[in-house]
Structure formats: C-alpha cells, structure tokens
Coordinates of N, CA and C in Angstrom, one line a residue:
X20 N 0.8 -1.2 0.0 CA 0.0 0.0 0.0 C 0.9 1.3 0.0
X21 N 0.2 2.4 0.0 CA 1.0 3.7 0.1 C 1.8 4.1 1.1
X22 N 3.1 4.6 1.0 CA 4.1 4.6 2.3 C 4.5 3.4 2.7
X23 N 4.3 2.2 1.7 CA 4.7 0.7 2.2 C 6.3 0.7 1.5
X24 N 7.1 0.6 2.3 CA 8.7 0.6 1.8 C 9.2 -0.8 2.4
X25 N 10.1 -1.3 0.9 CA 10.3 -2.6 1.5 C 12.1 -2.2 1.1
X26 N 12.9 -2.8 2.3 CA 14.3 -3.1 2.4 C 14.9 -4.4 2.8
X27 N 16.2 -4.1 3.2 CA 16.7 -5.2 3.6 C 16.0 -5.7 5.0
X28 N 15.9 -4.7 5.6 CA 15.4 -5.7 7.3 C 14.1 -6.2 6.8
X29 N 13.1 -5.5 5.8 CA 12.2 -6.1 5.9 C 11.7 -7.8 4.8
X30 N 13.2 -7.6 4.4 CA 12.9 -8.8 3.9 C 13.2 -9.7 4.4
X31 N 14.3 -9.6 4.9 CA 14.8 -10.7 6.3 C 13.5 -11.1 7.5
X32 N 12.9 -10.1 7.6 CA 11.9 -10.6 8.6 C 10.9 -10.9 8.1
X33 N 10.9 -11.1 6.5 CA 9.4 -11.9 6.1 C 10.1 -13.4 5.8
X34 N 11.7 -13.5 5.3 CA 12.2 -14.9 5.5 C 12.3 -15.7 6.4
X35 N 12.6 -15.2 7.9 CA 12.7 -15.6 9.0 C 11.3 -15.9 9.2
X36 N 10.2 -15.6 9.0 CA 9.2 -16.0 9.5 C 8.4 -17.2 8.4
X37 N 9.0 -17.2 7.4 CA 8.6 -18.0 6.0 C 9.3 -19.4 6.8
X38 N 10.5 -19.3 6.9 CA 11.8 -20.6 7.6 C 11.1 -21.2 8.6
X39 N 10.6 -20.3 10.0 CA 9.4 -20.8 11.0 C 8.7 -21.6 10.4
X40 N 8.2 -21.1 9.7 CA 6.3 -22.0 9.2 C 7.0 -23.0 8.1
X41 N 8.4 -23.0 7.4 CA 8.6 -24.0 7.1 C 9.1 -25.4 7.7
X42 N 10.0 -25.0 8.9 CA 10.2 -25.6 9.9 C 9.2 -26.6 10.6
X43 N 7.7 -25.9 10.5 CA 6.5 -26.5 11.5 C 6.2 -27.7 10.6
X44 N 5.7 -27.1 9.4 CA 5.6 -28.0 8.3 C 6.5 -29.0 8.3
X45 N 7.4 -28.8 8.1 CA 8.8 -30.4 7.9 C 8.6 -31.2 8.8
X46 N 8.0 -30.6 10.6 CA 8.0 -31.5 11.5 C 7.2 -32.0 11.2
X47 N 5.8 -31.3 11.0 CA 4.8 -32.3 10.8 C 4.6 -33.7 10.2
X48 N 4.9 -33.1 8.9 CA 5.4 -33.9 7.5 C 6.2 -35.1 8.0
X49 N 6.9 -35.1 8.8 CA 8.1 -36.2 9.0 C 8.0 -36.8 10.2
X50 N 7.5 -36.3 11.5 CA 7.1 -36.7 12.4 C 8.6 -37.0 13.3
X51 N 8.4 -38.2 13.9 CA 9.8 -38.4 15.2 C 10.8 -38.4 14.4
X52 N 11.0 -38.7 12.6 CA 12.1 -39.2 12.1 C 13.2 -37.7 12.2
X53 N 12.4 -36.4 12.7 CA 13.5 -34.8 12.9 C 14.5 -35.4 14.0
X54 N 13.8 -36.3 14.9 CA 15.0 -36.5 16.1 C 16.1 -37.5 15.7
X55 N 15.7 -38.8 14.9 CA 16.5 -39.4 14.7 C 17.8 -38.9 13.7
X56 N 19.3 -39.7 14.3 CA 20.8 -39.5 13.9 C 20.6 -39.3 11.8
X57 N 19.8 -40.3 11.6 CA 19.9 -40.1 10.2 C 18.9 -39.2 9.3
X58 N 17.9 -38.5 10.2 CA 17.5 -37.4 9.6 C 16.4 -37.8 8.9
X59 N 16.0 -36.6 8.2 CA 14.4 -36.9 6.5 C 15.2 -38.0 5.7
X60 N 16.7 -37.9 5.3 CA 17.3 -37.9 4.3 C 17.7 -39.3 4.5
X61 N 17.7 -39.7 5.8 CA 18.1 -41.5 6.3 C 19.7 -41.7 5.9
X62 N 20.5 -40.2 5.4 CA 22.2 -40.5 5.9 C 22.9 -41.2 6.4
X63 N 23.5 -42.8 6.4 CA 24.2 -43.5 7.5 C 25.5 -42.6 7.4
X64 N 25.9 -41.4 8.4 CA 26.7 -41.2 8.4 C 27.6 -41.2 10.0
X65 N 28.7 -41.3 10.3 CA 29.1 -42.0 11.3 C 29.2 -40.5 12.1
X66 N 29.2 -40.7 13.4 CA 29.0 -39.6 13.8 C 30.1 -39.5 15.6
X67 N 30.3 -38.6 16.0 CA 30.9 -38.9 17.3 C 30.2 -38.7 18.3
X68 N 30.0 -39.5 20.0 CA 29.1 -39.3 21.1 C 29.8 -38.5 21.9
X69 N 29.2 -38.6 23.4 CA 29.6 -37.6 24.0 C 31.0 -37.5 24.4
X70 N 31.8 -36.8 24.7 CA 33.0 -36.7 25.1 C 33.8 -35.4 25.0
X71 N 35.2 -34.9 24.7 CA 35.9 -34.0 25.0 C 35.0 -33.0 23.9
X72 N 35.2 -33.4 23.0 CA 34.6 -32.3 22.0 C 33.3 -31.7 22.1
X73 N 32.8 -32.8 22.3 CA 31.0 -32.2 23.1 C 31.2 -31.3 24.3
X74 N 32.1 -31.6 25.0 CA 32.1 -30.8 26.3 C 33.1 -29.7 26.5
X75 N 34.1 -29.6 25.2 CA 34.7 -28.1 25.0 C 33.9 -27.5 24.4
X76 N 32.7 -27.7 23.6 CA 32.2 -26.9 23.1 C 30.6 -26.4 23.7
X77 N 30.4 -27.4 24.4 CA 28.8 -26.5 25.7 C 30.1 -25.6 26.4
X78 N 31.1 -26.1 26.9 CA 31.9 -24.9 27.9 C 32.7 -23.6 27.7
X79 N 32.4 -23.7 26.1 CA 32.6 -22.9 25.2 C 34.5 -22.7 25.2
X80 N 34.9 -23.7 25.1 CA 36.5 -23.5 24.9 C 36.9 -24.5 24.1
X81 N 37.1 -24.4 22.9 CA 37.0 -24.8 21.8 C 38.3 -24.6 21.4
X82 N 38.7 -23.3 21.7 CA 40.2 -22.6 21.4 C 39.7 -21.8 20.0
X83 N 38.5 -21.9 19.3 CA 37.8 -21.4 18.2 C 36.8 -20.1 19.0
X84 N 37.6 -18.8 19.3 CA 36.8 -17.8 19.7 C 35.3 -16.9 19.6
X85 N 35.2 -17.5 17.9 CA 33.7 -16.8 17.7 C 32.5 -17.9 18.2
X86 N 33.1 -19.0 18.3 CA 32.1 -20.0 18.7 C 32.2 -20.1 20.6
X87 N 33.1 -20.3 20.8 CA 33.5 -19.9 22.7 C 32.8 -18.4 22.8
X88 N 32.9 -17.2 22.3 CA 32.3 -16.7 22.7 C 30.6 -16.4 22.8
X89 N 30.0 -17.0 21.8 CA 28.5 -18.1 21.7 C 28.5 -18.6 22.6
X90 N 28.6 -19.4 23.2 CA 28.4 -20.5 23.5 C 28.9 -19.8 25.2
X91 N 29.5 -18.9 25.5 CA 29.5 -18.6 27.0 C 28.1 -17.6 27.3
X92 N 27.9 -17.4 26.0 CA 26.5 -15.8 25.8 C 25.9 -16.6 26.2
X93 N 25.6 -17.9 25.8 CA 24.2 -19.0 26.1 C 24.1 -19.4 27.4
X94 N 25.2 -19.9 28.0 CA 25.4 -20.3 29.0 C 24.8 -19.4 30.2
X95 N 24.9 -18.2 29.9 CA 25.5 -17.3 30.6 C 24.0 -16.4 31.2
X96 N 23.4 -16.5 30.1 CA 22.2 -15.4 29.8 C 20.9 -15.8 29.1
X97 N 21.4 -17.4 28.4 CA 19.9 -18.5 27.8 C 19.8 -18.2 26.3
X98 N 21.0 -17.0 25.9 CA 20.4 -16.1 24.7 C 21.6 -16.6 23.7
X99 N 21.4 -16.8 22.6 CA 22.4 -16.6 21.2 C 21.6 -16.5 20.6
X100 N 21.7 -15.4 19.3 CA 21.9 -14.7 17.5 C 21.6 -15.4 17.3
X101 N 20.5 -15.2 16.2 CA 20.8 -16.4 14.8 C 21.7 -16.6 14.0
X102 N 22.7 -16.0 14.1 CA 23.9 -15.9 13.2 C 25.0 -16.9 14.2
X103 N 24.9 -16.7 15.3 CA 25.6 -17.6 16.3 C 25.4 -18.9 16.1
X104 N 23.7 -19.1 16.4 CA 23.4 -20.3 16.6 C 23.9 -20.7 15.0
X105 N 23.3 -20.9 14.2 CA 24.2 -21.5 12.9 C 25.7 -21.4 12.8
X106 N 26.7 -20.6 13.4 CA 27.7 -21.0 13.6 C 28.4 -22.1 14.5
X107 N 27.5 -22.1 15.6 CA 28.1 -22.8 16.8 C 27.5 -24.1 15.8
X108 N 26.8 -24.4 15.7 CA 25.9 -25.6 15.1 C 26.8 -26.3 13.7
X109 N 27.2 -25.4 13.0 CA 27.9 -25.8 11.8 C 29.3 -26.5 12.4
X110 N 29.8 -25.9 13.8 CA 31.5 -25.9 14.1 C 31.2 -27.6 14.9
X111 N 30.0 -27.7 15.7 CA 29.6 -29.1 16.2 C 29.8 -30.6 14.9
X112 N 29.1 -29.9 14.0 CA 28.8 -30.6 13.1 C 29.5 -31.2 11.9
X113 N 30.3 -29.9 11.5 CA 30.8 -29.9 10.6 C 32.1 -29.8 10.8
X114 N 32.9 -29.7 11.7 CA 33.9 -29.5 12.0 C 34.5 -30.4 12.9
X115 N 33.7 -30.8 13.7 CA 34.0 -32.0 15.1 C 33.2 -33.2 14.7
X116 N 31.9 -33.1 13.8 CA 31.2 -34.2 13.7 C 30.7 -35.0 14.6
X117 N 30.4 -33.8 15.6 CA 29.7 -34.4 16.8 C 28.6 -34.9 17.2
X118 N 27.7 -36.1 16.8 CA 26.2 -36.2 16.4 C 25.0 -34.9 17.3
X119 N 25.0 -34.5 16.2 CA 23.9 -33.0 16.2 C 22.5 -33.1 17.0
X120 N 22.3 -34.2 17.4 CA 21.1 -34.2 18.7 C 21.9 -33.9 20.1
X121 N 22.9 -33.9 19.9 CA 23.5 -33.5 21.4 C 23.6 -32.2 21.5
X122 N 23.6 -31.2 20.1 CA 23.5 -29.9 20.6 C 21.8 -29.7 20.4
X123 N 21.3 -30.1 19.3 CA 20.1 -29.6 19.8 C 19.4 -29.7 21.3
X124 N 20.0 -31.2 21.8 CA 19.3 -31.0 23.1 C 19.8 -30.1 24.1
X125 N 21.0 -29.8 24.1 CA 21.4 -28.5 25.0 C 20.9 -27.8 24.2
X126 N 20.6 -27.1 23.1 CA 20.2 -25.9 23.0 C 18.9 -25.7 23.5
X127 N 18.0 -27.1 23.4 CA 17.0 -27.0 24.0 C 16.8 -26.7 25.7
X128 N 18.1 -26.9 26.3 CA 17.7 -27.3 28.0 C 18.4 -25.8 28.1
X129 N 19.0 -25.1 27.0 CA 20.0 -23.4 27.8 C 19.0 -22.4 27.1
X130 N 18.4 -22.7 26.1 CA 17.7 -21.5 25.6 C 16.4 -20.8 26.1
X131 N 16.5 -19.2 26.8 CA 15.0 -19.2 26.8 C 13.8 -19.1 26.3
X132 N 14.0 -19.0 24.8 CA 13.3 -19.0 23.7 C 13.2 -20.3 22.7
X133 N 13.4 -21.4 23.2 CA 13.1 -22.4 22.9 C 12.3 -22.6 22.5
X134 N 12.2 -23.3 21.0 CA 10.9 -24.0 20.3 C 11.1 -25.2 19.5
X135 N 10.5 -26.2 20.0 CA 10.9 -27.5 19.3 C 11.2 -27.5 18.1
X136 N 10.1 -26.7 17.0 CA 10.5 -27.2 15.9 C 11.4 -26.2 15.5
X137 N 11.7 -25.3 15.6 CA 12.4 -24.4 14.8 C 14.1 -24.9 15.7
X138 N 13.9 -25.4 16.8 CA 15.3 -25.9 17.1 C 16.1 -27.1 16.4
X139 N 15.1 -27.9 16.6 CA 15.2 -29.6 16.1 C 15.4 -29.5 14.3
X140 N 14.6 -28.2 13.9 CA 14.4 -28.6 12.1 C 15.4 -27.6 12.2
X141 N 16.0 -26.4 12.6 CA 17.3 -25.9 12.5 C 19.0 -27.0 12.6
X142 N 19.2 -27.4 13.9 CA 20.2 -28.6 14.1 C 20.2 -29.5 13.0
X143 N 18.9 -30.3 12.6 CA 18.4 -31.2 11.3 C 19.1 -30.9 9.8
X144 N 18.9 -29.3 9.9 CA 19.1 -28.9 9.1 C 21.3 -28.4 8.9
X145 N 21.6 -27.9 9.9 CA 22.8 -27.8 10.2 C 23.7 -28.8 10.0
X146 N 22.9 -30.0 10.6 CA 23.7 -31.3 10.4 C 24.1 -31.9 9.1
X147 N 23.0 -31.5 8.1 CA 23.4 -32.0 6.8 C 22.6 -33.5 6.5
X148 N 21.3 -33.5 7.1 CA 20.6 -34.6 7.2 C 18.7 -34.4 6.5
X149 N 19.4 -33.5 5.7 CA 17.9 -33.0 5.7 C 17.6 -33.5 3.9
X150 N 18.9 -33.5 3.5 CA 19.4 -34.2 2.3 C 19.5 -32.7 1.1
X151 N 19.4 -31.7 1.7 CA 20.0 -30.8 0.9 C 21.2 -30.5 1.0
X152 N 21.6 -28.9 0.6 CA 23.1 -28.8 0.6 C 23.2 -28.6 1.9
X153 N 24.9 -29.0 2.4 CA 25.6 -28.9 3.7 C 26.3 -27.5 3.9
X154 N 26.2 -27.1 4.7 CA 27.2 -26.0 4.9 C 27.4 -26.4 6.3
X155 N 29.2 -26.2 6.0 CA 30.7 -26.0 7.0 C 30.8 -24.4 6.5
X156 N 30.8 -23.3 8.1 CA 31.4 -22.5 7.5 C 32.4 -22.1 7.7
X157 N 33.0 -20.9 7.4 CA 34.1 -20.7 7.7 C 33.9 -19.9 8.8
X158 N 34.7 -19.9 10.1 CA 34.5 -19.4 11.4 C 35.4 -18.1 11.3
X159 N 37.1 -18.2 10.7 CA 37.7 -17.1 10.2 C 36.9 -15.7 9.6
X160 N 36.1 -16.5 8.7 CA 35.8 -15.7 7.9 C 34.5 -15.0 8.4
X161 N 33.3 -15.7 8.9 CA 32.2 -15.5 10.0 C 33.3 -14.5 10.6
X162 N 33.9 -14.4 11.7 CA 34.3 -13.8 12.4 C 34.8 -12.4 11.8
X163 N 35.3 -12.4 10.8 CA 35.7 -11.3 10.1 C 34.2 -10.3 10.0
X164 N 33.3 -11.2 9.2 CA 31.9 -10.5 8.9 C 31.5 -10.1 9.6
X165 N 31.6 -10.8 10.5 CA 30.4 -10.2 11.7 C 30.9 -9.4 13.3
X166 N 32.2 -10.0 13.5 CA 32.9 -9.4 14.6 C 34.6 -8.9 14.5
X167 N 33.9 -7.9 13.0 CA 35.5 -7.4 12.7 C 36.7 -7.2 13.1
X168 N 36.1 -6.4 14.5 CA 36.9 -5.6 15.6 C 36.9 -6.5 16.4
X169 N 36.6 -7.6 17.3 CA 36.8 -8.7 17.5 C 35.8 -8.1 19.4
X170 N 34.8 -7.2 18.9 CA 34.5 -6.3 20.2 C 33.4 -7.6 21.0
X171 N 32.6 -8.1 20.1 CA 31.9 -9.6 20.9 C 32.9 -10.5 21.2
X172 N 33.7 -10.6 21.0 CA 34.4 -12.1 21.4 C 35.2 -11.4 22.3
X173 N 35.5 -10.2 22.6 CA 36.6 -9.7 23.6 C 35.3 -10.0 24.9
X174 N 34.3 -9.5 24.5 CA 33.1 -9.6 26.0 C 33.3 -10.6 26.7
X175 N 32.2 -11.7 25.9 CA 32.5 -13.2 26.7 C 33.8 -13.5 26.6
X176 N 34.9 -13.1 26.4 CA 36.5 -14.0 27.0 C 37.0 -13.2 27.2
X177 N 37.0 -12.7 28.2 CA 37.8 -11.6 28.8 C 39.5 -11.7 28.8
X178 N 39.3 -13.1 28.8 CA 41.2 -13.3 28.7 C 41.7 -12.8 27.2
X179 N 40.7 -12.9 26.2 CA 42.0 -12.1 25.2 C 41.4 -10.8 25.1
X180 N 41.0 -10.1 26.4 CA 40.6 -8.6 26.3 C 41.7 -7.8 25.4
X181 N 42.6 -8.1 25.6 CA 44.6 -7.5 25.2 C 44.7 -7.6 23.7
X182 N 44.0 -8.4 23.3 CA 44.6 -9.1 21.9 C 44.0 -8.3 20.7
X183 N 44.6 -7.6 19.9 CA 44.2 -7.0 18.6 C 43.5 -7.5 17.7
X184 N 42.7 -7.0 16.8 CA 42.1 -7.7 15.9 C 43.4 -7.6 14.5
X185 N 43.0 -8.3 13.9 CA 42.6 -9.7 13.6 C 42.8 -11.3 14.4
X186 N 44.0 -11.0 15.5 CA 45.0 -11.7 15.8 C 43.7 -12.4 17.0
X187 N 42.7 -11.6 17.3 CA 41.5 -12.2 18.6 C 41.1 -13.2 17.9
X188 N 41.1 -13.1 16.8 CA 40.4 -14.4 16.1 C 40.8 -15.6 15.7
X189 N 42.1 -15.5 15.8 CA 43.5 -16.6 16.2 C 44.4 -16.4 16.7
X190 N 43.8 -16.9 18.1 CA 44.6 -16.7 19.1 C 45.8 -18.0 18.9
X191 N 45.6 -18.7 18.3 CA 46.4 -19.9 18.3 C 47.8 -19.7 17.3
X192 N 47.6 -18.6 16.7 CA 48.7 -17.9 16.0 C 49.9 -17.2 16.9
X193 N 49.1 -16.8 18.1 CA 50.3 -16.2 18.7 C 51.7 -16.2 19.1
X194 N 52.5 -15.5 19.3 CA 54.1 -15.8 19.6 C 53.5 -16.3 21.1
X195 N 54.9 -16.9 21.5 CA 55.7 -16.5 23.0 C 55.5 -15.0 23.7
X196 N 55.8 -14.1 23.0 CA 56.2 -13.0 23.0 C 54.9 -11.9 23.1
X197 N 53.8 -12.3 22.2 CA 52.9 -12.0 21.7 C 52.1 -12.3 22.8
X198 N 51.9 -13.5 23.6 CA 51.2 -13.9 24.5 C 51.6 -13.3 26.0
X199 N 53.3 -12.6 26.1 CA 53.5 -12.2 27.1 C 53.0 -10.3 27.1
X200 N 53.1 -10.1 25.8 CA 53.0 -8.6 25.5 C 50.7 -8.5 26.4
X201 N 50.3 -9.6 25.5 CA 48.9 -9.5 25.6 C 48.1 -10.0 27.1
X202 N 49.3 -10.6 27.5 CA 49.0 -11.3 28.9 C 47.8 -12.1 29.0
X203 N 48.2 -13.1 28.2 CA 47.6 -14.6 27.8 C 48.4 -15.5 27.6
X204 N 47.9 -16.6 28.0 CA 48.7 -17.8 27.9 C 47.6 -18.8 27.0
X205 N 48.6 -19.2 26.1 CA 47.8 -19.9 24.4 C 48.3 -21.4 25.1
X206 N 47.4 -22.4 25.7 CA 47.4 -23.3 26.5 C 46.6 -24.9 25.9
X207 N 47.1 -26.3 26.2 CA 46.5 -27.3 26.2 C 45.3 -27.2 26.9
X208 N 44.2 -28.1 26.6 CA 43.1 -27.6 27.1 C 43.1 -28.7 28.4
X209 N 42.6 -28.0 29.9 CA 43.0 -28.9 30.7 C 44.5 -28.4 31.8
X210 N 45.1 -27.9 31.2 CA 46.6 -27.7 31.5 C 46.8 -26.3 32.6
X211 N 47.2 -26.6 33.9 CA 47.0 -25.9 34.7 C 47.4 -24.2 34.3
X212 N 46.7 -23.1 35.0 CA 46.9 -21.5 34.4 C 47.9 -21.4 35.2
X213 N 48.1 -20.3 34.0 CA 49.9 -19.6 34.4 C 50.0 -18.3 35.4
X214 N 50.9 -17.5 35.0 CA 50.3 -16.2 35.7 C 49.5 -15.7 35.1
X215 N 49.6 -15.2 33.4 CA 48.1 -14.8 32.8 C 47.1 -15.8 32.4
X216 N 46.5 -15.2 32.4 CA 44.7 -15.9 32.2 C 44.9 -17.1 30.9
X217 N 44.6 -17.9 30.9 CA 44.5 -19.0 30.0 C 43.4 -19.1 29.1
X218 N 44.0 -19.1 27.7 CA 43.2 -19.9 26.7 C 43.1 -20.9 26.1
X219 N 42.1 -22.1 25.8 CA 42.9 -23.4 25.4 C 43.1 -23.2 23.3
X220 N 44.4 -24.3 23.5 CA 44.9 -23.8 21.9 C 43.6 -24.5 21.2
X221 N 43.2 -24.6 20.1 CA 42.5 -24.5 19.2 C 42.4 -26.6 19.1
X222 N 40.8 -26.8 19.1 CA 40.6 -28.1 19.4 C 40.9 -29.1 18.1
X223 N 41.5 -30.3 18.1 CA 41.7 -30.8 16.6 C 40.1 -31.1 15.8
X224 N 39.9 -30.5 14.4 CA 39.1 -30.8 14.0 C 38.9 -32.4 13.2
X225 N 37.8 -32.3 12.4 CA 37.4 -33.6 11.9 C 38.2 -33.4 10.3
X226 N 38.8 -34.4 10.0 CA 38.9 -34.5 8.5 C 37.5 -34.3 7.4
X227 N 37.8 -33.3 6.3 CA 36.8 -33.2 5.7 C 36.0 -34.1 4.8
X228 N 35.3 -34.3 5.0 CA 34.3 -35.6 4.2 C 34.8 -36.9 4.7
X229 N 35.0 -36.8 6.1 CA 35.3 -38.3 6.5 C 34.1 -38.5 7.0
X230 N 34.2 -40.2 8.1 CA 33.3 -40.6 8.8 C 31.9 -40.8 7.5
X231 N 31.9 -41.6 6.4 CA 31.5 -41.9 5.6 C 30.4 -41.0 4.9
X232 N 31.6 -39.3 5.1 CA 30.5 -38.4 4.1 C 31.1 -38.4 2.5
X233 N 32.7 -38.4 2.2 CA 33.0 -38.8 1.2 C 32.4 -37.7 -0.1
X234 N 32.0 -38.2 -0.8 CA 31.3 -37.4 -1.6 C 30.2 -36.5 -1.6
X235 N 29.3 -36.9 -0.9 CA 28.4 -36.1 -0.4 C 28.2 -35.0 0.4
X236 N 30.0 -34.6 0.5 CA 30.3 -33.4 0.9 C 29.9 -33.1 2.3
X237 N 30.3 -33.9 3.2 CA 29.8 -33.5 4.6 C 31.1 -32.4 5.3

C-alpha cells in the first residue's frame, strides 16, 4: 500500500518467518524421524558421542573464539543470535562431527526462547541430514563478517581482552612473545593456568568428508 517501503530488514523478517512455518511443516510432514541421527534424508553417516569435543564446546573452549564466545553468551544469559546459533551448530557438526542431537538438546535445556520445531528442524538442518546442501562454515571468515573488531568475542573471553584484531580471532597464532605482550597464555586444554589468564589452543578438528560423508560433501 502507500508509504509501504520494503528493504533489507524487511525482507529478512518476512524470511525468517517464512523458515518458521517452514520448519513446523517439515516436522509435521516427517514426524519423530527430525530427532532421529539419520535425519528426513536416512544418511548412514558415522557420527561422534559424547566426550571431550562435546564438552569443549557446551563450555565454550573450543580454542575457536567466535564459537567460545557463543556459547559462554548461552550459558550465561539463555540467549544466542541467529547468526551464532548456525555458527556454533555448523563448528559441532561440521567440523567436530559431533552427532547434532547433542546440541540440539542442549540448546534446547539453555535457551529461553526455545521452540521445538524451529530448534530440532534448524540442528536437522545444520547437520546436513535433511538431504539438501551442507554448509561448513568458515569461522575465520564468520568472524571477520560479523565481529571485525573482534568487540563480541573480547566480551565473553575476557582473557583475550589484550589481543588485537585480527589476531582475537586466532589466538592460536600467537608468539611466545605476543602472549606475554597480551597477557595470555595460548594453552593445552586442561593444562593448569599460568600467571596470565588462559586460553585453550584450538581443538583438533574432523577431517573433511570423513566418517563416511565422502562425496556427499559433509
């Protein structure tokens, strides 16, 4: 109608709400099979259970700062971005291969805006089980986009309050020197703290297209 102006926010918020009601739909459509490991798409792909990786990344020390600092926001306050949650979600999944009902169900037990389907058909979707395209993204690069200046990840980790950008964003790059200038210690995860504040070095990820994604690009 007249005076009706359409932009960028407002198209985003008619997508975002299109994704919702697509979400409700898919559950319906498919019923329990959104919770099960192999998804709409029935993927046998091999996946990892609970253990170190699952639990550096609910504790958010990953040694991967845009996702540690997610992931302490959640913790902290019930709350993560949508731009978060699909990053923390992609780094579980796609990077650690850590079976993706383990985050959705923490995201379900930390969030206070919790909603089954748009959690469960988001994760579903993250996982790469939905039988469309996969996306791994790039956390470097995420990080660049979205937290240039490195001003959110300096919040929740106060230990590399010191650390300049670009260099907050890999901290695992740092010198000796660099670590003494910034008053951080770039540390094994587990490994008792020094005089400065500790960070753990950067967690080993999953080989790409392993655990029987192969071709199918997981």
């Amino acid at each position: 109608g007249e005076g009706t102006v359409k932009n960028k926010s407002t198209y985003w918020l008619t997508f975002e709400l299109e994704w919702r009601d697509f979400m409700r739909f898919q559950c319906v459509k498919h019923g329990d099979q959104i919770f099960k490991i192999e998804g709409i798409s029935h993927r046998k792909w091999g996946w990892v259970g609970e253990g170190e990786a699952f639990e550096r990344w609910k504790r958010g020390e990953t040694g991967q700062p845009l996702v540690d600092a997610n992931m302490r926001e959640l913790a902290l306050t019930g709350f993560m971005s949508n731009r978060g949650r699909q990053n923390v979600a992609s780094f579980l999944t796609q990077n650690l291969y850590v079976d993706w009902r383990l985050g959705a169900a923490y995201f379900e037990e930390a969030l206070i805006d919790h909603d089954v389907t748009a959690n469960w058909g988001n994760w579903h979707a993250a996982a790469g089980v939905t039988g469309g395209r996969v996306n791994r993204f790039n956390m470097i690069k995420q990080s660049n986009d979205y937290d240039v200046n490195g001003d959110f990840v300096r919040l929740w980790l106060p230990q590399l309050e010191r650390v300049p950008a670009p260099k907050v964003h890999q901290p695992w790059t740092l010198t000796a020197a660099e670590q003494l200038e910034y008053k951080v210690g770039i540390t094994p995860f587990g490994a008792p703290a020094g005089a400065n504040p500790s960070y753990p070095q950067k967690i080993k990820e999953a080989a790409l297209g392993g655990m029987g994604r192969g071709e199918e690009g997981g």
